[in-house]
Short mmCIF file of C-alpha atoms and ligand atoms in Angstrom, two decimals:
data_model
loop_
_atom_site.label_atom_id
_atom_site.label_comp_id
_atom_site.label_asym_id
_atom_site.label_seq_id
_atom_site.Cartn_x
_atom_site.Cartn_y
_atom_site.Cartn_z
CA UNK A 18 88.90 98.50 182.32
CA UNK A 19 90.14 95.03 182.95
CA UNK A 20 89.73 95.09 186.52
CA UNK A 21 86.02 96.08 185.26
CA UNK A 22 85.77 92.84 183.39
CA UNK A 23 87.74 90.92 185.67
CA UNK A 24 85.29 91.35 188.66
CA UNK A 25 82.30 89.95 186.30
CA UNK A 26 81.61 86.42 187.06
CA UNK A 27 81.13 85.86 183.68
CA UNK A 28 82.95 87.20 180.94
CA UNK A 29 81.32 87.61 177.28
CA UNK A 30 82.51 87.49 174.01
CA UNK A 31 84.17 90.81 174.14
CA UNK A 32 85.40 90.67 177.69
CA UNK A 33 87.36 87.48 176.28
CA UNK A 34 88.72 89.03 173.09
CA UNK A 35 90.28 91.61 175.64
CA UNK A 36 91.59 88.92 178.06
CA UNK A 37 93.43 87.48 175.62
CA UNK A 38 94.57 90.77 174.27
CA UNK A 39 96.27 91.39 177.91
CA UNK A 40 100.19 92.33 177.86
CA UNK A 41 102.21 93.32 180.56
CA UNK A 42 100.89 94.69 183.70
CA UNK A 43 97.28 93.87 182.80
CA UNK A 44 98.05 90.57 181.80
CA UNK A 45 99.38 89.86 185.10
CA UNK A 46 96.48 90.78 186.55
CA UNK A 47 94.37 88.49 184.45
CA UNK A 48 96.85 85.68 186.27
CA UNK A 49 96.17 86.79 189.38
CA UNK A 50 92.59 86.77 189.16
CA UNK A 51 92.66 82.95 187.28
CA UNK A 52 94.51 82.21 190.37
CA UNK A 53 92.89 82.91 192.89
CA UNK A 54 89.91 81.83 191.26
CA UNK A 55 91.50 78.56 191.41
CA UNK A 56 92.60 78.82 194.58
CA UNK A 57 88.91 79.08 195.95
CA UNK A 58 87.20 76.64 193.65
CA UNK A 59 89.50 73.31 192.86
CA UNK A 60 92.03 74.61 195.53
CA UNK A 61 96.11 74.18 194.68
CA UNK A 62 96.12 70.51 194.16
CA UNK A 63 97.54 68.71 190.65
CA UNK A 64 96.77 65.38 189.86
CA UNK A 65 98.84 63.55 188.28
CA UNK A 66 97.95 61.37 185.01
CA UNK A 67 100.87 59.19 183.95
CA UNK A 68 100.61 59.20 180.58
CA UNK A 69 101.36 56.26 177.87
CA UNK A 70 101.50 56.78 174.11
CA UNK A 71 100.78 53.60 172.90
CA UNK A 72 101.03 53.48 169.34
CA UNK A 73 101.99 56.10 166.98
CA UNK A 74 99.95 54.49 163.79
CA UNK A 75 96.81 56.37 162.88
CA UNK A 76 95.09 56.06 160.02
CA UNK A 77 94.15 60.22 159.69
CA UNK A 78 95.91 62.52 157.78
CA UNK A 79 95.53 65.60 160.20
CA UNK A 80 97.87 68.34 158.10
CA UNK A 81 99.36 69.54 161.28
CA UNK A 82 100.43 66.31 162.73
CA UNK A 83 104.14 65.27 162.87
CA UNK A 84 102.85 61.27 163.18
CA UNK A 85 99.95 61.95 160.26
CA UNK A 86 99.12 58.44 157.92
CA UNK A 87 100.85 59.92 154.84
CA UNK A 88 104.63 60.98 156.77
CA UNK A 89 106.33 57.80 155.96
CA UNK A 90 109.35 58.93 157.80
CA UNK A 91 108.03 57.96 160.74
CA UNK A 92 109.31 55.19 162.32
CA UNK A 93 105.96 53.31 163.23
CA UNK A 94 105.03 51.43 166.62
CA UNK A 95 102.73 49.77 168.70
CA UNK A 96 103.90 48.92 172.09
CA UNK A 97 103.11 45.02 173.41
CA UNK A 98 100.55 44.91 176.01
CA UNK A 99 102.56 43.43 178.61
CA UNK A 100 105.08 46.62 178.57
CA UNK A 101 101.97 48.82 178.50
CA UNK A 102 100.70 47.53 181.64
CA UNK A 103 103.66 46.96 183.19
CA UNK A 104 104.10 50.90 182.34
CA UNK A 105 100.24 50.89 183.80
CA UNK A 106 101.69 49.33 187.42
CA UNK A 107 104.66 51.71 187.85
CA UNK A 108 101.94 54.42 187.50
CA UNK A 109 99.56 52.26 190.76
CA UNK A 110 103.03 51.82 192.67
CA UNK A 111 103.97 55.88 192.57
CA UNK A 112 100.57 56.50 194.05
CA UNK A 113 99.84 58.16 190.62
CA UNK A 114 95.83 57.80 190.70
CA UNK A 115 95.86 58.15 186.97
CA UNK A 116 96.52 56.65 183.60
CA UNK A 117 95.88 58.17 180.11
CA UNK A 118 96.43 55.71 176.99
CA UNK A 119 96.87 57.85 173.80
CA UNK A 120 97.35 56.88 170.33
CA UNK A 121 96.73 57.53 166.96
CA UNK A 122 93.33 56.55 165.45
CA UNK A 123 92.72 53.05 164.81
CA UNK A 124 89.47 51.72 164.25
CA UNK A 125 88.69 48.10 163.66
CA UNK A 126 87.43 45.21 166.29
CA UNK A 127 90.67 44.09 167.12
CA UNK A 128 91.94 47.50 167.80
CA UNK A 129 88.52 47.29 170.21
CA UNK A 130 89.18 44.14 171.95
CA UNK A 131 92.89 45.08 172.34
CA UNK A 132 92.00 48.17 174.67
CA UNK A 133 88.85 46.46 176.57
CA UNK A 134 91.54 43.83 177.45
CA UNK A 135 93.81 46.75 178.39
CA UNK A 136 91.03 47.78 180.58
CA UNK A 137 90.71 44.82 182.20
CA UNK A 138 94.14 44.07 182.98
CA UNK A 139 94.94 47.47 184.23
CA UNK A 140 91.76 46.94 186.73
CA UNK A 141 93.04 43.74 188.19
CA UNK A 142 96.52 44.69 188.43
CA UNK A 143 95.54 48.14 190.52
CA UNK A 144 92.63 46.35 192.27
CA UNK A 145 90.32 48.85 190.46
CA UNK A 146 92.35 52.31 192.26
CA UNK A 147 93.73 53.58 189.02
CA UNK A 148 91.18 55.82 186.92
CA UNK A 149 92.06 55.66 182.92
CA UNK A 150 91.28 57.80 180.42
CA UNK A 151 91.46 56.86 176.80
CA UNK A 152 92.28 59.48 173.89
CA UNK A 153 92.66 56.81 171.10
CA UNK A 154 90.25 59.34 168.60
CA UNK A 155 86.75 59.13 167.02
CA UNK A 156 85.41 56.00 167.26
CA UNK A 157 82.00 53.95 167.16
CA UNK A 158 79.40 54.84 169.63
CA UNK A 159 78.76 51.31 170.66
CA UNK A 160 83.13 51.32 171.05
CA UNK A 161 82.70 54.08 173.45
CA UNK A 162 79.87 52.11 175.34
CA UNK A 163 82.22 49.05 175.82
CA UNK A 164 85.25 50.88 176.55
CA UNK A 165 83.27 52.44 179.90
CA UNK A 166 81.71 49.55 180.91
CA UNK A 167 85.01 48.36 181.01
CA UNK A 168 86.13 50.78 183.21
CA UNK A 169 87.17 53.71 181.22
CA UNK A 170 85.96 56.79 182.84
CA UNK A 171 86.99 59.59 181.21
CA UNK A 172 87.74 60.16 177.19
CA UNK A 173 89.52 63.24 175.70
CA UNK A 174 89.31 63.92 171.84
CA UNK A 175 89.92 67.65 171.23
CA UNK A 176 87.76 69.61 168.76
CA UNK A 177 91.40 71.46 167.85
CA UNK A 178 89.06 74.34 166.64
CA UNK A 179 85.29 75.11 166.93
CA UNK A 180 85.52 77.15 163.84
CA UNK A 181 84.16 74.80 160.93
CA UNK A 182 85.73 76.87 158.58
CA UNK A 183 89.36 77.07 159.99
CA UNK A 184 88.84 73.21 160.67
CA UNK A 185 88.54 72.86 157.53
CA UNK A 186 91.36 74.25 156.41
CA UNK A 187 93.34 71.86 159.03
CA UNK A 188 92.11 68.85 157.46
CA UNK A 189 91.85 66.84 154.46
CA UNK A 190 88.05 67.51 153.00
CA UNK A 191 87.27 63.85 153.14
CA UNK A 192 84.15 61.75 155.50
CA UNK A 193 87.57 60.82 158.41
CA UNK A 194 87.89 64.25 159.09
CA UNK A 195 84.26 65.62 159.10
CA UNK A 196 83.33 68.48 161.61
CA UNK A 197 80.36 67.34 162.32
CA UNK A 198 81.44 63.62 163.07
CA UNK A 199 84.00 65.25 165.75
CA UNK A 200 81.64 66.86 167.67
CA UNK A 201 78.89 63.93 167.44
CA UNK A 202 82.01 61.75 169.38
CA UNK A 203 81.85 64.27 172.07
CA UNK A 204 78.39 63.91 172.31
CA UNK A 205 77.83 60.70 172.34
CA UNK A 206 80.99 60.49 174.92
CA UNK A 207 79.02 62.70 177.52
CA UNK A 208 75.49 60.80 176.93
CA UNK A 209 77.37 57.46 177.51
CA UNK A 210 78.88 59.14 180.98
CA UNK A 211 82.24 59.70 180.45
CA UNK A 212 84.00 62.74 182.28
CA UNK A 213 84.57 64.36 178.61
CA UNK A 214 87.26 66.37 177.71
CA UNK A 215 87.85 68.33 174.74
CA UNK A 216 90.52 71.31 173.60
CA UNK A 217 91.92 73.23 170.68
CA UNK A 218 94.98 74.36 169.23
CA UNK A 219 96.70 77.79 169.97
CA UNK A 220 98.61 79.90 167.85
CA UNK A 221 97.48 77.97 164.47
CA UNK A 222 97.59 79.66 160.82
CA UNK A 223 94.64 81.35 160.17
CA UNK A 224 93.01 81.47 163.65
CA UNK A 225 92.06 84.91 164.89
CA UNK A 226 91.36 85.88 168.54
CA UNK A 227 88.14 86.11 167.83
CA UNK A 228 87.85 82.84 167.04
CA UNK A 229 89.99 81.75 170.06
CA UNK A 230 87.22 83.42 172.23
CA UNK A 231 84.64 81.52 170.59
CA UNK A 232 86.66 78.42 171.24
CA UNK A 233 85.86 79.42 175.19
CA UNK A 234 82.32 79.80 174.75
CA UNK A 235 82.13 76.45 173.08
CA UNK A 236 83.58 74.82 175.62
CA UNK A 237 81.30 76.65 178.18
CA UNK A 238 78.32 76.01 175.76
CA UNK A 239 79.54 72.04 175.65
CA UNK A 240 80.00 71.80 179.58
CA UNK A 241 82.67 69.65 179.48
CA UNK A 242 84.34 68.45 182.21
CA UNK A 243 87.92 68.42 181.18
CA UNK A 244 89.62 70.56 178.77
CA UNK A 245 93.59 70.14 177.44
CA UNK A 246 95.10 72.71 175.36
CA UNK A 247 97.96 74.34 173.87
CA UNK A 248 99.93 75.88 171.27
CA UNK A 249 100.38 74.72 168.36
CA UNK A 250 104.12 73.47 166.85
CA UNK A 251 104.91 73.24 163.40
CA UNK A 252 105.97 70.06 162.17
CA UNK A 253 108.20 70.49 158.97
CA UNK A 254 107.15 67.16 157.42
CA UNK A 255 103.08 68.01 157.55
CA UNK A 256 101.55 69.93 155.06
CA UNK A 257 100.48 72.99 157.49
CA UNK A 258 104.36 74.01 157.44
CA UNK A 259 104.21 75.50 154.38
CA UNK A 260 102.04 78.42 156.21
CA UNK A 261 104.36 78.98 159.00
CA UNK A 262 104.99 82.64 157.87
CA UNK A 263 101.50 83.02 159.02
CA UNK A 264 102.63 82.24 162.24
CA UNK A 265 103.49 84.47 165.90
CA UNK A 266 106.48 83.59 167.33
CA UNK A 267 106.50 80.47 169.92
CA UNK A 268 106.81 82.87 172.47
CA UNK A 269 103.59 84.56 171.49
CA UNK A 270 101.86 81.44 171.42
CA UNK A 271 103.10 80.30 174.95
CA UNK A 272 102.04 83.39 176.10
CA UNK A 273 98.44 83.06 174.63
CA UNK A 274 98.24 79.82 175.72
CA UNK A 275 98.59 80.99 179.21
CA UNK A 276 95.81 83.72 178.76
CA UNK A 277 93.55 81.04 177.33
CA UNK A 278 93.79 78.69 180.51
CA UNK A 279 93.51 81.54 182.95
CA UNK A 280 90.44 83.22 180.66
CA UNK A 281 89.02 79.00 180.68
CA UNK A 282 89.37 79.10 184.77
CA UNK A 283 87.61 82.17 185.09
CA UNK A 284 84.86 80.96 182.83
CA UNK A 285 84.47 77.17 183.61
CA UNK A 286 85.78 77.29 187.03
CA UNK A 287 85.03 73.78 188.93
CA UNK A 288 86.46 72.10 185.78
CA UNK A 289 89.90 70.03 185.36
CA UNK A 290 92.54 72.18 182.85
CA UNK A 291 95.38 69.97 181.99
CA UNK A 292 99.32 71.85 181.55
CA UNK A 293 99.92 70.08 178.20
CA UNK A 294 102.95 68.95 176.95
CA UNK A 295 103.67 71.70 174.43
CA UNK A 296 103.63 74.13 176.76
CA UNK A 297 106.63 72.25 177.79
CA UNK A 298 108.46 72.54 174.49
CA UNK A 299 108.88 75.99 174.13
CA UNK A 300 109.17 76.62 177.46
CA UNK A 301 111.00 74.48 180.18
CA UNK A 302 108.96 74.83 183.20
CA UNK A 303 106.05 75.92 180.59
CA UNK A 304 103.82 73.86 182.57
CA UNK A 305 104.32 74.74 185.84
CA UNK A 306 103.68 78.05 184.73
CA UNK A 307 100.29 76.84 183.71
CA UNK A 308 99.80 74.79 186.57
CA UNK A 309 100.59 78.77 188.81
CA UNK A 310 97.78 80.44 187.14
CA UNK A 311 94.76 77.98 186.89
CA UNK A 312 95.40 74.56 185.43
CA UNK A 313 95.53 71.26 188.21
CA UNK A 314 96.47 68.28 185.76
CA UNK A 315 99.89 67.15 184.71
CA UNK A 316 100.62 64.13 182.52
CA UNK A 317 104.00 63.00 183.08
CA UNK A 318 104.97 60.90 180.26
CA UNK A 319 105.39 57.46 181.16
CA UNK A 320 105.66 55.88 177.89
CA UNK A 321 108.59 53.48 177.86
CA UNK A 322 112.09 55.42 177.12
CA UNK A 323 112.85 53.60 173.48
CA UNK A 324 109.26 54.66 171.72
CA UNK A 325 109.41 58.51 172.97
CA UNK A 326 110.97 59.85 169.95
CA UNK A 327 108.46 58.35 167.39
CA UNK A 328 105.26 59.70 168.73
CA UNK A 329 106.57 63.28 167.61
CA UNK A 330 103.46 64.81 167.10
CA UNK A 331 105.15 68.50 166.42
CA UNK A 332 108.88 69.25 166.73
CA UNK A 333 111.12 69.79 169.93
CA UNK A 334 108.56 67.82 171.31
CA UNK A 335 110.48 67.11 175.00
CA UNK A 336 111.34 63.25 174.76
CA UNK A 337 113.38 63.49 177.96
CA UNK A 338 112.81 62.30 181.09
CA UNK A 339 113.98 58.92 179.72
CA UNK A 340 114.47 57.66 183.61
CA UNK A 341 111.04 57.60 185.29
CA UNK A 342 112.00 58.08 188.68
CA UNK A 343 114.41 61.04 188.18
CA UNK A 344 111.21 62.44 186.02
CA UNK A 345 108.53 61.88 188.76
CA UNK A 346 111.28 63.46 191.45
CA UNK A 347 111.99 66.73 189.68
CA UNK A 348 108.37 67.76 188.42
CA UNK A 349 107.55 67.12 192.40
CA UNK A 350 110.26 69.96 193.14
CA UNK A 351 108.93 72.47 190.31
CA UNK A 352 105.13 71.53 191.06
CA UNK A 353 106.02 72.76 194.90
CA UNK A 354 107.75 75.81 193.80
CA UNK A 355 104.99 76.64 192.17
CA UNK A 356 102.93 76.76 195.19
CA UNK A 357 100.65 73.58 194.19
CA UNK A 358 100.68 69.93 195.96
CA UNK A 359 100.92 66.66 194.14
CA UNK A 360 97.69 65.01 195.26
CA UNK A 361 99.44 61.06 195.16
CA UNK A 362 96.43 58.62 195.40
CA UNK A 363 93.48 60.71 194.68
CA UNK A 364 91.31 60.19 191.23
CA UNK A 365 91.30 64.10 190.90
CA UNK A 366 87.62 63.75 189.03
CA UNK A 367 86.25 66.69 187.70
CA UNK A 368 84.25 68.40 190.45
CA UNK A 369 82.42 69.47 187.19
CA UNK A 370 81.33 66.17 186.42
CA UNK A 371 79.73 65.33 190.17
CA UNK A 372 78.19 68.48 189.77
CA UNK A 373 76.34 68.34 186.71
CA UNK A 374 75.85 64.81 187.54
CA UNK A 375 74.24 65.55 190.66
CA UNK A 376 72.17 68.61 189.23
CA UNK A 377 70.99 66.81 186.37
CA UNK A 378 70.45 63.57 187.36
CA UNK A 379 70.13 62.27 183.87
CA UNK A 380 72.35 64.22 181.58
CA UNK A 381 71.00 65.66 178.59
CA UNK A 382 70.07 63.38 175.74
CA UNK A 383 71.08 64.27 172.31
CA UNK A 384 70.45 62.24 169.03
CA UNK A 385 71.89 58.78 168.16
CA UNK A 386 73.43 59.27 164.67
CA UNK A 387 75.35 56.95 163.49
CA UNK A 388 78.25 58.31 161.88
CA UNK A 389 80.72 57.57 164.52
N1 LIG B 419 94.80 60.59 167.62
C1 LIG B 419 94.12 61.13 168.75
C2 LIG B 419 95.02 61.38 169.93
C3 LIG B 419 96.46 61.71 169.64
S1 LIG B 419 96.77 63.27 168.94
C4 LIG B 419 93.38 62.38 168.36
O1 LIG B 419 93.73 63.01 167.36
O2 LIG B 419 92.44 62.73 169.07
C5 LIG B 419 96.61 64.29 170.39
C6 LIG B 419 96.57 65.77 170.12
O3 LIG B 419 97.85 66.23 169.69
C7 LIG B 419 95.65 66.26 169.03
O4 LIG B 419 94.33 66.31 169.47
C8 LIG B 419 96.24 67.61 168.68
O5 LIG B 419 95.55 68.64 169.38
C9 LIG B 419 97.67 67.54 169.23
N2 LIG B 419 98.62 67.85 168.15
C10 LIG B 419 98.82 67.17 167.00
N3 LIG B 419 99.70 67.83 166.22
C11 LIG B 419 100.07 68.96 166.90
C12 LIG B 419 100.93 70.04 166.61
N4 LIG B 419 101.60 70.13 165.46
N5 LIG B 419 101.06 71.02 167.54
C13 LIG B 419 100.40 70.94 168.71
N6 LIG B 419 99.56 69.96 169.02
C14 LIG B 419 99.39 68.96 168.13
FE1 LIG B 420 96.24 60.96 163.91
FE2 LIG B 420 95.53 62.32 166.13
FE3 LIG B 420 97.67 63.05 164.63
FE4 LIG B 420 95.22 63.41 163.63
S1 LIG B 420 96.09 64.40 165.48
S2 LIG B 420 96.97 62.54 162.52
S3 LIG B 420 94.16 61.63 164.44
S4 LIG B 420 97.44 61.18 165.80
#
């Protein structure tokens, strides 16, 4: 039966639901196919993204997120530019190729200004070799537009889930965390030209498989270029908490997780799938694991040592690693257990993106609104 499904280059709706249904021997085999599917179509190389949380002040009241506007336990910071790009150079000297700057959502022209300069210093200081990637949330279209001119290339805002409904239940019911708003970002991120990257939640109260599966069409349906994903962690000062006895175990989750990125690499297969950091936290080589069966992007956090334990989106969230070099030399040794090769000094684009680019030569316009 799954080896049925398995040799379709294509799964549908109800292939997926069983994918992800997969235990044991079966679900092996699932891994074994998202390998070697892998294997043939982005080969075993991981890229490396060296990743810098910025600032931990947002403005958004997501109610599963540890750093959240309204948890004023957190300790709140915003790193000076000059550590974030000296942060930026140690990434250009280790032949990283990659940079993502993440924060929490601020929006004002300042806030603007402060990451095109970003954008330009990083540029001159790495003579234009190191790709960046912003994730700093929903933002203006014309923000996006300056952002890439500036030589942002790829943005990542996950759609957490693609079920309105259940989104709604994960937010407050307010115009900063509107649905519709969300996915208008994404699309005005792809029409601008950004590699675009997207990715839900896994695990989360109220989320069936069903919906899960649906989450993999949308993400087929949105072509996007880059997806990052993982299971959700409960955070005991956010609201959500209070539904953790809706919850599988963190086992269950990493598990499903895993299923999800092989069932995404069977489905979307010429696309970058990032091993995300909460694989990490409930299991130690969590992302290696992730990296075995189909995803090829790692972001070692490269955030300076002091600020690590205040970005804590969920708990256990691993803020090890404190010495940079020690960090970069050991995920080298698990990455090569693992079968896969650090690929120092490449971009690692999407292949996704120069192929749609290159089959559509204009991408797909889709309405200016301006709500975001
Ligand atoms: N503020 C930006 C980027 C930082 S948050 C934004 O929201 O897009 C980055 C991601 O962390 C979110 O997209 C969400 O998927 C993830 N996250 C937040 N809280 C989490 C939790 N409790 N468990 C797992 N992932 C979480
Ligand atoms: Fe802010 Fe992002 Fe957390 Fe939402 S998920 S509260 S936008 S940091």
């Amino acid at each position: 039966m799954i080896e049925e499904i398995l040799n379709k280059n294509t799964p549908n709706k109800t292939d997926l639901i069983q994918l992800l249904q997969t235990e044991d021997l079966d679900m092996q085999h699932l891994f074994r196919k998202s390998k070697e599917v892998k294997e043939q179509t982005v080969q075993n190389k991981v890229y490396f993204r060296g990743l810098i949380e910025f600032s931990n002040i947002c403005r958004k009241d997501c109610l599963y997120c540890g750093i959240r506007k309204s948890n004023n336990k957190v300790h709140r910071y915003n790193i000076e530019d000059e550590e974030i790009l000296k942060a930026a150079r140690f990434a250009y000297e280790n032949h990283f190729g990659s940079l993502v700057l993440q924060s929490g959502e601020q929006k004002s022209p300042a806030f603007t200004k402060r990451i095109t300069n970003l954008l330009d210093g990083i540029q001159t200081l790495s003579k234009g070799s190191l790709r960046v990637t912003l994730s700093c949330g929903e933002q203006e279209r014309e923000t996006y537009k300056q952002w890439y001119e500036h030589g942002a290339a790829r943005y990542l805002l996950r759609i957490e889930t693609s079920d309105r409904n259940l989104y709604a239940k994960l937010h407050p019911n307010d115009a900063l965390h509107d649905f519709d708003q969300r996915l208008q970002c994404l699309y005005n991120l792809k029409d601008l030209g950004y590699q675009t990257g997207s990715g839900v939640m896994i695990g989360l109260p109220f989320q069936t498989i069903e919906s899960l599966a649906d989450d993999l069409l949308w993400m087929q349906t949105m072509d996007l270029d880059m997806v990052g994903m993982g299971p959700y962690l409960e955070h005991e000062e956010t609201p959500l908490y209070a539904f953790r006895y809706l919850l599988m175990s963190q086992q269950k989750r990493f598990e499903l997780s895993l299923k999800m990125i092989a069932c995404l690499r069977i489905l979307m297969k010429d696309i970058n799938i990032a091993a995300t950091t909460a694989l990490q936290a409930i299991d130690k080589g969590g992302r290696e694991k992730a990296l075995k069966i189909g995803a090829n992007v790692i972001m070692p956090n490269i955030t300076p040592g002091k600020f690590r334990n205040d970005y804590h989106l969920y708990s256990n969230k691993p803020s090890t690693d404190e010495n940079l070099e020690d960090c970069k030399r050991c995920l080298e040794i698990r990455i090569y257990l693992q079968d896969n090769k650090i690929a120092y000094d490449e971009w690692g684009d999407s292949k996704h993106y120069h192929n749609r680019m290159t089959k559509t030569k204009t991408i797909k316009r889709v309405p200016d609104r301006e709500i975001c």
